[in-house]
């Protein structure tokens, strides 16, 4: 086997990052766009001593889990990875990835995760989508091969996999509610018609950078957030009026102005063009006010299942003090507040803490407190002196997991129960391994928040030995 060679192989399994794995001459070959059971022709693109990578050329025999994706962009768009795999198989693969991480990284070989809790609807599940403008759209292999000259190059869509500087111009998208794509199509056509230029990060010219759409799945609220390089009312007000005329269900229109080199969709400042500048969403018993840049779980129904699982695993009594580390806008803190004596949320992000306090106030939740600062510094003797030693601790860290100092602090405090909510089962397994001398991980529940991707959330229950 060598780079550039075309080979035929059977795909045996699914890798964590969504590629299929086949074996050739005893070497693992990773191939995107494949499903276990597929017999495929592949061009080898990378050859190393321990593995190889290839590009799918042709499916000779589809495997039992292969399906026809509903979206024309399924194999070139960075929004989805597994649309060509049946949804039940996706949830099985994700459970397998969690199992592999627990056993291989965490050394917890006796622990079997529960079957993945999947979505009722594996499409239209996102309550937030962020699209990017580009001066020149990415041309697919088919478009390049056609020989056609494409004179209209303005793009509004998603990044292609692995290329954050290349934007695929979307003709459809099934991740958010259908009106999301309709708004995208309208804004793109409007920009082309009145000649509003897309921003070019190299020349620092242009105007439109991103289009973000947020919707309240339980409330019907709908936000359009335009990210621009400048604030120009002569451009933005007519666009706002056109949007509201075409989509009366829009409840607020916001502009974030990002006049920096950073590609972030969070503006240096923002202006509200219509409505309150926020949407509302309900999660469990509580209502949340969500701004354009506020963090909120992207899949509302699955977030409620995730939080319900954490609440059940925590087994909180009416006299229990609960700590919620990496609490964000306080959604888990508030979700468990009705069964606890008091909940203390800790979070680094100052804006998130401000949102958490406002969310608690707006919902009349009085038995929660929020502390702002770096976890390894704030989770200190002073915090314990102020509130007391927790009976239950819930931690929901970012993908990188918990800092080693925080893990050691948990071990030293001898908290009876720790509930670990994770968006990355590999760092979850690493941290559980670090805690294994002091805590037994009794159960792990995968919850699928992002169908058609390889991402998976988990809740782990840990009890003091």
Coordinates of C-alpha atoms in Angstrom, one line a residue:
X1 CA 0.0 0.0 0.0
X2 CA 1.3 3.5 -0.9
X3 CA 0.0 7.0 -1.2
X4 CA -2.1 7.5 -4.3
X5 CA -2.9 3.8 -4.7
X6 CA -6.5 2.7 -5.2
X7 CA -7.5 -0.2 -3.0
X8 CA -10.7 -2.1 -2.2
X9 CA -11.5 -2.9 1.4
X10 CA -14.4 -3.8 3.8
X11 CA -15.3 -1.2 6.4
X12 CA -15.4 -3.0 9.8
X13 CA -16.2 -0.3 12.4
X14 CA -16.7 3.4 13.0
X15 CA -14.0 5.6 14.4
X16 CA -14.6 8.3 17.0
X17 CA -14.3 11.2 14.6
X18 CA -16.9 9.7 12.2
X19 CA -14.7 7.9 9.7
X20 CA -15.1 4.2 8.9
X21 CA -12.2 1.8 9.6
X22 CA -11.1 -1.0 7.3
X23 CA -8.1 -3.2 7.5
X24 CA -5.6 -3.8 4.6
X25 CA -2.4 -5.9 5.1
X26 CA -3.1 -5.6 8.9
X27 CA -3.1 -1.8 8.8
X28 CA -6.1 0.3 9.8
X29 CA -7.4 2.6 7.0
X30 CA -9.6 5.5 8.0
X31 CA -12.1 6.5 5.3
X32 CA -14.7 9.3 5.6
X33 CA -18.2 8.9 4.2
X34 CA -18.3 5.1 4.9
X35 CA -20.4 2.9 7.1
X36 CA -19.5 -0.5 8.8
X37 CA -20.2 -3.3 6.3
X38 CA -19.5 -1.2 3.2
X39 CA -17.2 -2.7 0.5
X40 CA -15.5 0.4 -1.0
X41 CA -12.9 1.6 -3.4
X42 CA -10.5 4.0 -1.8
X43 CA -7.6 6.2 -2.9
X44 CA -4.9 6.2 -0.2
X45 CA -4.1 9.8 0.8
X46 CA -1.8 9.2 3.8
X47 CA 0.4 6.3 4.8
X48 CA 2.0 6.0 8.2
X49 CA 3.6 3.0 9.9
X50 CA 0.6 2.5 12.2
X51 CA -2.4 3.6 10.0
X52 CA -3.5 5.0 6.7
X53 CA -6.1 7.4 5.5
X54 CA -8.1 7.3 2.3
X55 CA -10.7 9.0 0.2
X56 CA -13.9 7.2 -0.8
X57 CA -14.2 6.7 -4.5
X58 CA -17.0 4.2 -4.9
X59 CA -19.3 2.0 -2.7
X60 CA -19.3 -1.5 -4.3
X61 CA -21.6 -3.0 -1.7
X62 CA -23.4 -0.9 0.9
X63 CA -23.4 -2.2 4.5
X64 CA -26.6 -2.9 6.4
X65 CA -26.5 0.5 8.2
X66 CA -25.9 2.6 5.2
X67 CA -28.8 4.9 4.1
X68 CA -29.4 7.6 1.5
X69 CA -28.9 11.0 3.2
X70 CA -31.8 13.5 2.8
X71 CA -29.4 16.4 2.2
X72 CA -27.6 17.0 -1.0
X73 CA -24.6 18.4 0.9
X74 CA -24.2 15.4 3.2
X75 CA -20.7 14.4 2.0
X76 CA -19.1 17.8 1.6
X77 CA -20.6 19.9 4.4
X78 CA -19.0 20.3 7.8
X79 CA -22.4 20.4 9.6
X80 CA -23.0 16.6 9.5
X81 CA -20.7 13.6 9.5
X82 CA -23.1 10.6 9.6
X83 CA -26.2 11.3 7.5
X84 CA -25.4 8.3 5.5
X85 CA -25.6 6.0 8.6
X86 CA -29.0 4.9 10.0
X87 CA -29.8 6.7 13.2
X88 CA -30.2 3.6 15.4
X89 CA -26.7 2.6 14.2
X90 CA -25.4 6.0 15.1
X91 CA -26.5 5.7 18.7
X92 CA -25.0 2.2 18.9
X93 CA -21.7 3.5 17.6
X94 CA -21.7 6.4 20.0
X95 CA -22.3 4.0 22.9
X96 CA -19.4 1.9 21.6
X97 CA -17.1 5.0 21.6
X98 CA -18.0 5.8 25.2
X99 CA -17.3 2.2 26.1
X100 CA -14.0 2.2 24.4
X101 CA -12.9 5.4 26.1
X102 CA -14.0 4.1 29.6
X103 CA -12.2 0.8 29.1
X104 CA -9.1 2.0 27.2
X105 CA -8.5 5.5 28.6
X106 CA -10.2 5.2 32.0
X107 CA -9.2 1.6 32.8
X108 CA -12.8 1.0 33.9
X109 CA -13.1 -2.4 32.1
X110 CA -16.0 -3.7 34.2
X111 CA -18.1 -0.6 33.5
X112 CA -20.7 -0.9 30.7
X113 CA -22.4 2.3 29.7
X114 CA -26.2 2.3 29.3
X115 CA -27.6 2.4 25.7
X116 CA -27.5 5.8 24.2
X117 CA -30.7 7.9 24.7
X118 CA -31.4 9.1 21.1
X119 CA -33.5 12.0 19.8
X120 CA -37.2 11.5 18.8
X121 CA -36.5 13.5 15.7
X122 CA -32.9 13.3 14.4
X123 CA -33.4 16.3 12.2
X124 CA -34.5 19.9 12.9
X125 CA -33.1 19.5 16.4
X126 CA -30.8 22.5 16.7
X127 CA -32.1 25.7 18.3
X128 CA -29.1 27.7 17.0
X129 CA -27.4 27.7 13.7
X130 CA -24.5 30.0 12.6
X131 CA -23.8 30.5 8.9
X132 CA -20.8 32.3 7.4
X133 CA -20.6 34.6 4.4
X134 CA -17.8 34.4 1.9
X135 CA -16.8 36.3 -1.2
X136 CA -16.0 33.1 -3.1
X137 CA -17.9 29.9 -2.4
X138 CA -16.3 26.5 -2.3
X139 CA -16.9 24.5 -5.5
X140 CA -17.6 20.8 -5.1
X141 CA -15.7 18.2 -7.1
X142 CA -18.8 17.8 -9.3
X143 CA -19.0 21.5 -10.1
X144 CA -15.3 21.7 -10.9
X145 CA -15.5 18.6 -13.2
X146 CA -18.5 20.1 -15.0
X147 CA -16.4 22.8 -16.6
X148 CA -19.1 25.3 -16.0
X149 CA -18.1 28.9 -15.3
X150 CA -19.7 30.2 -12.1
X151 CA -20.0 33.9 -12.2
X152 CA -22.0 34.3 -8.9
X153 CA -19.6 33.4 -6.2
X154 CA -21.1 35.0 -3.0
X155 CA -21.6 32.2 -0.4
X156 CA -23.6 31.9 2.7
X157 CA -23.4 28.5 4.4
X158 CA -21.2 26.2 6.5
X159 CA -17.5 25.4 6.5
X160 CA -16.4 22.3 4.6
X161 CA -14.7 19.7 6.9
X162 CA -11.3 20.7 8.1
X163 CA -11.2 24.0 6.2
X164 CA -12.3 27.0 8.2
X165 CA -11.5 29.3 5.3
X166 CA -13.8 27.6 2.8
X167 CA -17.5 28.0 2.8
X168 CA -20.0 25.7 1.1
X169 CA -23.0 27.6 -0.3
X170 CA -26.0 25.8 1.1
X171 CA -29.0 24.9 -1.0
X172 CA -30.7 23.2 2.0
X173 CA -30.1 22.3 5.6
X174 CA -32.0 19.9 7.9
X175 CA -30.4 20.7 11.2
X176 CA -32.6 23.6 12.4
X177 CA -36.3 24.2 11.8
X178 CA -37.1 24.7 8.1
X179 CA -37.6 28.5 8.4
X180 CA -33.9 28.7 9.3
X181 CA -32.8 27.8 5.8
X182 CA -35.6 29.9 4.3
X183 CA -34.1 33.0 6.1
X184 CA -30.6 32.0 5.0
X185 CA -31.8 31.8 1.4
X186 CA -33.6 35.2 1.7
X187 CA -30.7 37.0 3.2
X188 CA -28.2 35.6 0.6
X189 CA -30.5 36.6 -2.3
X190 CA -31.1 40.0 -0.8
X191 CA -27.3 40.6 -0.3
X192 CA -26.6 39.6 -3.9
X193 CA -29.5 41.7 -5.3
X194 CA -28.6 45.0 -3.5
X195 CA -24.8 44.2 -3.7
X196 CA -23.9 44.0 0.0
X197 CA -20.4 42.5 0.0
X198 CA -19.3 39.6 2.1
X199 CA -16.4 40.3 4.4
X200 CA -12.9 39.3 3.3
X201 CA -10.6 38.5 6.3
X202 CA -7.5 38.9 4.2
X203 CA -8.2 42.3 2.7
X204 CA -10.4 43.4 5.6
X205 CA -13.0 44.7 3.2
X206 CA -16.7 43.9 2.9
X207 CA -19.6 44.0 5.3
X208 CA -21.5 40.8 6.0
X209 CA -19.7 38.2 8.2
X210 CA -22.2 35.8 9.7
X211 CA -25.9 35.0 10.0
X212 CA -27.0 33.4 13.3
X213 CA -30.5 32.1 13.8
X214 CA -31.9 31.1 17.2
X215 CA -35.3 29.7 18.0
X216 CA -37.2 28.9 21.1
X217 CA -38.3 25.3 20.5
X218 CA -40.9 25.5 23.3
X219 CA -41.9 29.2 22.9
X220 CA -41.8 29.9 19.1
X221 CA -39.5 32.9 19.6
X222 CA -37.2 33.5 16.6
X223 CA -34.0 35.6 16.5
X224 CA -32.1 36.8 13.5
X225 CA -28.6 37.9 14.4
X226 CA -26.5 39.6 11.7
X227 CA -22.7 39.7 12.3
X228 CA -21.2 42.6 10.3
X229 CA -17.8 44.4 10.0
X230 CA -19.4 47.8 10.5
X231 CA -22.7 49.4 11.6
X232 CA -24.4 51.0 8.7
X233 CA -28.1 51.8 9.1
X234 CA -28.5 52.6 5.4
X235 CA -27.8 48.9 4.8
X236 CA -29.2 47.3 7.9
X237 CA -32.5 49.0 8.3
X238 CA -33.8 48.1 4.9
X239 CA -32.6 44.5 5.3
X240 CA -34.4 44.4 8.7
X241 CA -37.6 45.7 7.1
X242 CA -37.4 43.2 4.3
X243 CA -36.8 40.3 6.7
X244 CA -39.8 41.2 8.9
X245 CA -42.0 41.6 5.8
X246 CA -41.0 38.2 4.5
X247 CA -41.0 36.4 7.9
X248 CA -43.6 37.9 10.3
X249 CA -42.7 35.2 12.9
X250 CA -39.3 36.8 13.6
X251 CA -39.5 38.2 17.1
X252 CA -36.2 40.0 17.3
X253 CA -33.4 41.2 14.9
X254 CA -29.9 42.0 16.3
X255 CA -26.7 43.2 14.8
X256 CA -23.3 42.2 16.3
X257 CA -20.5 44.4 15.0
X258 CA -17.1 42.5 14.8
X259 CA -14.6 45.0 13.4
X260 CA -11.6 42.9 14.5
X261 CA -9.5 40.3 12.8
X262 CA -11.0 37.6 14.9
X263 CA -13.4 35.3 13.0
X264 CA -15.7 35.0 16.0
X265 CA -19.4 35.7 15.6
X266 CA -19.5 37.6 18.9
X267 CA -19.4 41.3 18.1
X268 CA -17.4 44.0 19.9
X269 CA -20.8 45.6 20.4
X270 CA -24.3 44.9 19.4
X271 CA -27.4 46.9 18.3
X272 CA -31.0 45.7 18.5
X273 CA -32.9 46.6 15.3
X274 CA -36.3 45.0 16.3
X275 CA -37.8 43.4 19.3
X276 CA -36.3 42.8 22.8
X277 CA -32.9 41.6 21.5
X278 CA -33.4 38.2 23.2
X279 CA -35.6 35.1 22.9
X280 CA -37.1 33.0 25.7
X281 CA -37.0 29.3 26.0
X282 CA -38.3 26.9 28.7
X283 CA -36.3 24.0 30.1
X284 CA -38.1 21.9 32.7
X285 CA -40.0 24.2 35.0
X286 CA -37.9 27.3 34.2
X287 CA -37.8 30.0 31.5
X288 CA -34.6 31.4 30.2
X289 CA -33.9 34.7 28.4
X290 CA -31.3 34.0 25.8
X291 CA -29.2 36.8 24.1
X292 CA -27.5 36.5 20.8
X293 CA -24.2 35.4 22.4
X294 CA -25.4 33.6 25.4
X295 CA -24.6 29.9 25.9
X296 CA -27.6 27.6 25.9
X297 CA -27.8 23.9 25.2
X298 CA -28.3 23.6 21.4
X299 CA -30.8 20.7 21.6
X300 CA -33.6 21.7 24.0
X301 CA -35.5 18.4 24.4
X302 CA -32.3 16.4 24.8
X303 CA -30.9 19.0 27.3
X304 CA -33.9 18.3 29.5
X305 CA -33.2 14.6 29.3
X306 CA -29.5 15.2 30.1
X307 CA -30.4 17.4 33.1
X308 CA -33.0 14.9 34.3
X309 CA -30.5 12.2 34.2
X310 CA -28.0 14.2 36.2
X311 CA -30.7 15.1 38.7
X312 CA -31.7 11.4 39.1
X313 CA -28.1 10.3 39.5
X314 CA -27.4 13.0 42.1
X315 CA -30.2 11.5 44.4
X316 CA -30.5 14.9 46.1
X317 CA -32.2 15.1 49.5
X318 CA -34.2 18.1 50.8
X319 CA -31.4 19.1 53.2
X320 CA -28.5 18.6 50.7
X321 CA -26.1 21.3 49.6
X322 CA -25.2 21.0 46.0
X323 CA -22.3 22.5 44.1
X324 CA -22.5 23.0 40.3
X325 CA -19.1 23.5 38.8
X326 CA -18.7 25.1 35.3
X327 CA -22.4 26.1 35.8
X328 CA -22.6 28.5 32.7
X329 CA -25.9 30.3 32.8
X330 CA -27.1 28.2 35.7
X331 CA -29.4 25.8 33.9
X332 CA -28.4 22.7 35.8
X333 CA -28.3 24.7 39.1
X334 CA -31.9 25.8 38.6
X335 CA -32.9 22.4 37.3
X336 CA -32.0 20.7 40.6
X337 CA -32.9 23.6 42.9
X338 CA -36.4 22.3 43.6
X339 CA -35.0 19.2 45.4
X340 CA -32.0 20.7 47.2
X341 CA -31.7 22.9 50.2
X342 CA -29.2 25.2 48.4
X343 CA -27.2 25.1 45.1
X344 CA -24.0 27.0 44.5
X345 CA -22.9 27.5 40.9
X346 CA -19.3 28.3 40.0
X347 CA -18.3 29.6 36.6
X348 CA -15.4 31.5 35.0
X349 CA -17.3 33.5 32.4
X350 CA -18.5 36.8 33.9
X351 CA -21.3 37.3 31.4
X352 CA -22.6 33.7 32.0
X353 CA -22.7 34.4 35.8
X354 CA -24.6 37.6 35.2
X355 CA -27.1 35.7 33.1
X356 CA -27.3 32.9 35.7
X357 CA -28.2 35.4 38.4
X358 CA -30.8 37.1 36.2
X359 CA -32.3 33.7 35.2
X360 CA -32.7 32.8 38.9
X361 CA -34.2 36.1 39.7
X362 CA -36.6 36.0 36.7
X363 CA -37.8 32.5 37.8
X364 CA -38.1 33.3 41.5
X365 CA -35.5 30.7 42.4
X366 CA -34.1 31.9 45.7
X367 CA -32.0 28.9 46.9
X368 CA -29.2 29.3 44.4
X369 CA -26.0 31.4 44.6
X370 CA -23.5 32.0 41.9
X371 CA -19.7 32.6 42.2
X372 CA -17.5 33.9 39.3
X373 CA -13.9 32.9 38.7
X374 CA -11.4 30.3 37.6
X375 CA -12.4 26.9 39.0
X376 CA -9.0 26.0 40.4
X377 CA -8.9 29.3 42.3
X378 CA -12.5 29.9 43.3
X379 CA -13.2 26.3 44.4
X380 CA -11.2 27.1 47.6
X381 CA -11.4 27.0 51.4
X382 CA -13.0 30.5 51.3
X383 CA -15.9 29.1 49.2
X384 CA -16.3 26.1 51.6
X385 CA -16.3 28.5 54.6
X386 CA -19.0 30.6 53.0
X387 CA -21.3 27.8 51.9
X388 CA -20.2 24.6 53.5
X389 CA -19.0 21.2 52.2
X390 CA -21.3 19.9 49.5
X391 CA -23.3 16.7 49.9
X392 CA -23.4 16.4 46.1
X393 CA -21.2 18.0 43.4
X394 CA -22.2 18.3 39.8
X395 CA -19.5 19.2 37.3
X396 CA -20.0 20.0 33.6
X397 CA -16.6 21.1 32.3
X398 CA -15.7 22.1 28.7
X399 CA -14.3 19.5 26.2
X400 CA -10.9 19.7 27.8
X401 CA -12.3 18.2 31.0
X402 CA -11.3 19.3 34.5
X403 CA -8.0 20.8 35.5
X404 CA -5.9 18.3 37.4
X405 CA -5.9 20.6 40.4
X406 CA -9.7 20.6 40.5
X407 CA -9.8 16.8 40.3
X408 CA -7.4 16.6 43.2
X409 CA -9.5 19.0 45.1
X410 CA -12.5 16.8 44.7
X411 CA -10.6 13.8 45.9
X412 CA -9.3 15.7 48.9
X413 CA -12.7 17.0 49.9
X414 CA -14.3 13.5 50.1
X415 CA -17.6 14.6 48.7
X416 CA -20.1 11.7 49.0
X417 CA -21.4 11.9 45.3
X418 CA -20.0 13.5 42.2
X419 CA -22.1 13.7 39.0
X420 CA -19.9 14.3 35.9
X421 CA -21.7 15.7 32.9
X422 CA -19.4 15.5 29.9
X423 CA -19.4 16.6 26.2
X424 CA -16.2 14.6 25.6
X425 CA -16.1 11.0 26.7
X426 CA -12.3 10.7 26.3
X427 CA -11.6 13.5 28.8
X428 CA -14.4 12.1 31.0
X429 CA -12.6 8.7 31.0
X430 CA -9.3 10.4 31.8
X431 CA -10.7 12.3 34.8
X432 CA -12.6 9.2 36.1
X433 CA -9.3 7.3 36.0
X434 CA -7.7 10.1 38.1
X435 CA -10.6 9.8 40.6
X436 CA -10.7 6.0 40.6
X437 CA -8.7 5.5 43.8
X438 CA -11.3 7.5 45.8
X439 CA -14.5 7.1 43.8
X440 CA -16.3 4.3 42.1
X441 CA -18.0 5.1 38.8
X442 CA -21.3 3.3 39.2
X443 CA -23.1 4.1 35.9
X444 CA -22.7 6.1 32.7
X445 CA -25.5 7.3 30.5
X446 CA -24.8 8.5 27.0
X447 CA -27.3 11.1 25.7
X448 CA -27.2 12.1 22.0
X449 CA -27.5 15.8 21.6
X450 CA -26.1 16.0 18.1
X451 CA -27.5 13.4 15.6
X452 CA -25.5 12.9 12.4
X453 CA -22.3 13.9 14.1
X454 CA -19.9 11.8 16.2
X455 CA -20.4 14.0 19.3
X456 CA -21.9 12.5 22.4
X457 CA -22.8 13.7 25.9
X458 CA -22.6 11.5 29.0
X459 CA -23.6 11.6 32.6
X460 CA -21.5 9.6 35.1
X461 CA -22.4 8.8 38.6
X462 CA -19.4 8.6 41.0
X463 CA -19.7 7.5 44.7
X464 CA -17.1 7.8 47.4
X465 CA -15.3 4.6 48.2

